[in-house]
Amino acid sequence: MTDPYAIQPSALDQLPDRDPEETAEWQASLDAVARAAGPHRAAYLMRRTLERAEGTGIALPKLLETDYVNTIPTSAEPAVPGDEALESRITAYNRWNAAAMVTRGSKYGVGGHIATFASAAWLYETGFNHFFQGKEGDGSGDQLYIQGHASPGIYARAFLDGRLSEQHLDHFRQESGGSGLPSYPHPRRLPWLWEFPTVSMGLGPLSAIYQARFNRYLTHRGIKDVSSSHVWAFLGDGEMDEPESTAALALAAREELDNLTFVINCNLQRLDGPVRANFKIVQELEAQFRGAGWNVIKSLWGGAWDELFALDTTGALLRRLREVPDAQVQTYQTRDAAYIRQDFFGADPALAELAKLLSDDKILECFHLSRGGHEARKVYAAYKAAVEFKGAPTVILAQTVKGHTLGTGFASKNANHQMKKLTVDEFKAMRDLLELPVPDSAFADGQVPYAHPGAGSPEVRYLQERRAALGGPAPARRTHPLAPLPAPAEKAFASFDKGSGTQSVATTMAFVRLVKDLVRDKETGKRWVPIVPDEARTFGMESLFPSLGIYSPKGQTYEPVDRDQLMYYKEATNGQILNEGITEAGSMADFIAASSAYATHGEAMIPFYIFYSMFGWQRTADQMWQLGDQLGRGFLIGATAGRTTLTGEGLQHADGHSPLIASTNPAALSYDPAFAYEIAVIVREGLRRMYGEAAPGEDQDVFYYLTVYNEPLPQPAKPAGLGIDEGIVKGLYRFNTAESAGLNVAAVNAPRIQLLGSGTAIHWALKAQRLLAEEWGVAADVWSATSWTELRRDALEADAALLRGEERVPYVRQALQGAEGPVLAVSDYMRQVPDQIAQWVEQDYTSLGADGFGLSDTRDAARRHFGVDAESIVVAALARLARGGAVPATSVKEARERYGL
C-alpha cells in the first residue's frame, strides 16, 4: 500500500540541501502531527507557519487561498466614523426609492433591475459616506466604475441629495422626452452624472485598470499630478467570467497600481442562477487575484457569525464552510433552521454539537441575513485597508445576498434578476423592515410612493455634509472649461502638399511622419499619446522610441540590446509612447482613458492608437462603442488596411470591412484617405474640431478613424483649386479629369465615366483611367472618396431636413452634379462600403469591391481574384457604358479576352 505521507519528487529536489538531517526532522515532525492529530491539524500548522514566514519577509510562494472567513478579524476592525444610525436611514431610503422607481416604471414595460443594488447598497453607501473623493476638492477626485445593474440605487441617492426629482425617477428608461434617465451608466445620455459606461460587462474592470495606469502616466509625465485620485471598480462575481474582466490583472500588479480597488459583489448569483453552483467563486477569485499579485481582502460574514467562530474549537466550522458549494449556500438562504441544522451542521459530529448551543433564530440570522457586504463596519474596514495598502492593487471580495431586504420572494431566488417589481404588500413589508415613515395612505390606487425625509432633514443634511467634506457630489462628470488647444504650425501639414516626387511612400508611413512633426510642436506636442499594440516597428514608429520614450513606471532597469543604434529601445518613467504588448483590448482601454482626460482630469490629451485594421473594429468594436458613450476624442488609425494590400498574411489579416463596422458607430468619423496630403487635411480638421475652435452646433465629442496602407506608392501633389480641403473633409472631390491628366481621347464627344475610388483603390482607378483613354477611347474622371460614411451621414441629414420642410441637397449630389456618364465606385473593401451612397447618386451607379474572405497572394493576384484591379475596372466601366449605348457591347467581350478576365 502506498504511504500517504511519502515525500513525492518536487522542484526542491534540484536545490542543494546544506543540512539534510534538519530537513528530515522538520518533515518527520509534520508526519507525526498528521498521524497523531490528523491532516487538518497538520494543514493548519503549515498555513500558520507560511503566514508567519510571509509576515516576516521570508521569500516564499504565497498561499493562493485562505479559509472561507473574513481577512480582517472583528477585533481588528476600526470604528466607523460618523453617525451610523443616520447612515442606516439614508441607506434605507435609497433602497426603497431604487425599488420604487423600477416598480413604477414596470407599468410602462420598461423594466429595470432591483436585486443587484439591494445586495450592494452598503458597498456603495459606505464609499459615498467615507471614501469617494468628489471633483470640487483638490485634484480630479476619484473615478467610480459603477456596476450597471445597480444604477437605480445611484439615482435614488441623487434624488435624496436633490440632484434628481421625482419626475426624473418616473422617467427611468424613458429618455426620448428629454427628462429621462438612461437604464445604465451612459455618459453620452446623462453627461453631468455618469463618467464611465460599464454595463457591457467586462469592459468596466479592464477600463478601470488602464484608467488607474493612465493616472500614473499623467503624473509621471508632468501633465498633472493626479496621485491623490483613486479608481474604484464595482463588479459582479458573475461578470468576472468575461475574459476582459481578468485580462489585465497582471499589468495592474506588475505596475503596482495601489491607486486601484476592485469591489466584487459576491452574491453568488449571475443572471440565470448560481455563478459557481458546484464550486466556490470567492475562493476561485481569491486564488486568481493572489496569483496575479493583488492584495486580496475577503469580507464574507457579518457580526452574527462571531459567536459561531468563537465556538469552533476544532476547526470543523471552517472545514465545512470551505466544502459547501455556492449553490447550497444559496439554498440555506431560503430554508428553515431545521434544514440548516441537518444539512450544514449534521455533516460533522463536532458541528452537530456546536449547533446544540445555537437557537433557531441565531441560525437564521447567520444564514439568512449576516453577510460582510451588508454591514457598514465590515465594509468600512475593508475599504480602509484597501486605500492604505501600498505596492499592489486591492480586490475586495464582499459576500452579499442578491435581493437583500426585498423579502423572501426575492432573496437568493434564481429568477430575481428578471423580477422587475414588488407588490404593495411586499413594499409594506419592506417598509416595516427598513423602519421607514411611509403610511399606508401613501399607496394611492396601488401606486408605490417615493420616500424622502425632506430637504432640511437630518438625513439629507448629513448626506450633503459628508459629500462636501469629500469634495462634492459623486458620481459626477465635469467638462472643464478648457481653452482650445492652439493649432500646430501649418508647416507640419503643408509639407505634404507637394507630394513625394519619385519616392514611393505608404500612407501608413505618411501618417507616422506627420505625427513625428506634430509631437515636436512646443504648444501641443506633449499632449499627444501614441498607443500601439506591439507593432510599432511594423508601422515605422521605432524612430519615436529614443525621442519620446516608451512609458514604464520602472524606467529602464537594463541596458537595451540595441543601445548602440540610433533608434534604440528606450523605456522611461516619463515616456510618452504606450507600447502595450499584444493586446488590442488593453490598447483600446488606454485610448479611452486618454481620450476622455479632458473631462476626467481637465487635461486635453490627443491619443492616436495605430493597429492592424483587421484587429481593431472586428476585435474591439464593443470598446469603440464604449469610447463613443464616454465621449472620447482622438484618432484611431487602422494601418495595413484593405483586403488586398497586406500581401501574404491571409484570411484573418485581410481587412475588407472595418469602414463598414465603423459606420455603425455614430461618434466615429471614418475616412479612407488615398494620399498623404489628404491625411494631413483630415488630421488638421480633427484637431480643430475636437480640440480647437469648434463651429456653432458642431459636436466635439467624436473620434476619427483613418485607414492607412502599407503599399509604397508615389504620393501626388495636392491639386490646385478651390474646395479641395472641403471635399476631403466632406468625403468627395474630383482628383482629375482625363484632360487634366494629359490623356489623349481621340473622339471629340468621347464616352465619359466617373470613377470614384478610396484609399489605395484610387491608384487602380488611375491606371484604369489611362487604359480607358488609350485603348478604348473613353474619358474617365477620377474622384477621391475620402469618406463614404460621411457622405452617407450628410445625405441622411438632408433627408431628415426634407421631412421637416427644409430644402437641402446632399453634398454627394452637389459634388457630382453635371458629371457626365455613369458612376463606378471601387475600394479595397466589400461593396457595401461604397454602396452606402448609392441611393443619393443621380447617375447610373455601380460598385466593385473585395467581397468574401481574404487570401494569401501577391497584391496583383489578389486584386485580380476579387475583380478590383485596373483591368477589371476597365471591363466594368465598359459594361456600364455599353448598357447605356455609349460603347458597343462587343467592347466588353473584347476587353475581357484582352485582359484575361
Coordinates of N, CA and C in Angstrom, one line a residue, residues 4 42 62 108 165 170 176 199 293 308 380 421 504 542 606 634 706 720 756 800 818 832:
P4 N 0.7 7.3 2.4 CA 0.1 8.7 2.1 C 1.0 9.8 2.5
A42 N -2.4 19.2 10.8 CA -1.1 19.4 10.1 C -1.3 20.6 9.1
K62 N 3.3 32.6 -2.2 CA 2.2 33.0 -1.4 C 1.1 31.9 -1.5
Y108 N -45.0 50.7 -17.5 CA -44.8 51.1 -18.9 C -44.0 50.0 -19.7
S165 N -35.1 64.8 -9.4 CA -36.5 65.0 -9.0 C -37.3 63.7 -9.1
D170 N -39.4 59.0 -12.4 CA -40.5 58.5 -13.1 C -40.3 58.3 -14.6
S176 N -36.7 59.6 -24.3 CA -37.0 60.3 -25.6 C -37.6 61.7 -25.3
V199 N -21.9 48.8 -18.4 CA -22.8 47.6 -18.4 C -22.5 46.7 -19.6
G293 N -0.9 38.7 -8.2 CA -0.1 39.7 -7.4 C -0.9 40.7 -6.7
L308 N -20.4 32.0 16.3 CA -20.1 30.7 15.8 C -18.6 30.4 15.6
Y380 N -16.4 49.2 5.8 CA -15.5 50.3 6.1 C -14.1 49.7 6.4
K421 N -40.6 44.1 -10.2 CA -41.4 44.8 -9.3 C -41.8 44.1 -8.1
S504 N 8.5 56.5 -53.4 CA 7.3 55.7 -53.0 C 7.1 55.7 -51.5
E542 N 9.6 53.0 -34.9 CA 10.7 52.9 -34.0 C 11.6 54.1 -33.9
I606 N -4.3 64.1 -26.7 CA -4.5 63.7 -28.1 C -4.0 62.3 -28.3
G634 N -10.1 61.6 -30.2 CA -8.8 61.2 -30.6 C -8.8 60.5 -32.0
L706 N -9.1 56.5 -39.3 CA -8.4 56.6 -40.6 C -7.8 55.3 -41.0
A720 N -4.5 71.8 -57.4 CA -4.8 73.2 -57.2 C -6.3 73.4 -57.4
L756 N -15.0 56.6 -59.0 CA -14.8 57.0 -57.6 C -14.0 56.0 -56.9
A800 N -33.6 64.0 -43.5 CA -34.3 64.4 -42.3 C -34.8 65.8 -42.4
G818 N -23.9 67.4 -62.7 CA -23.3 67.7 -64.0 C -22.3 66.8 -64.5
Q832 N -20.4 46.8 -50.0 CA -21.3 47.5 -49.1 C -20.7 48.9 -48.6

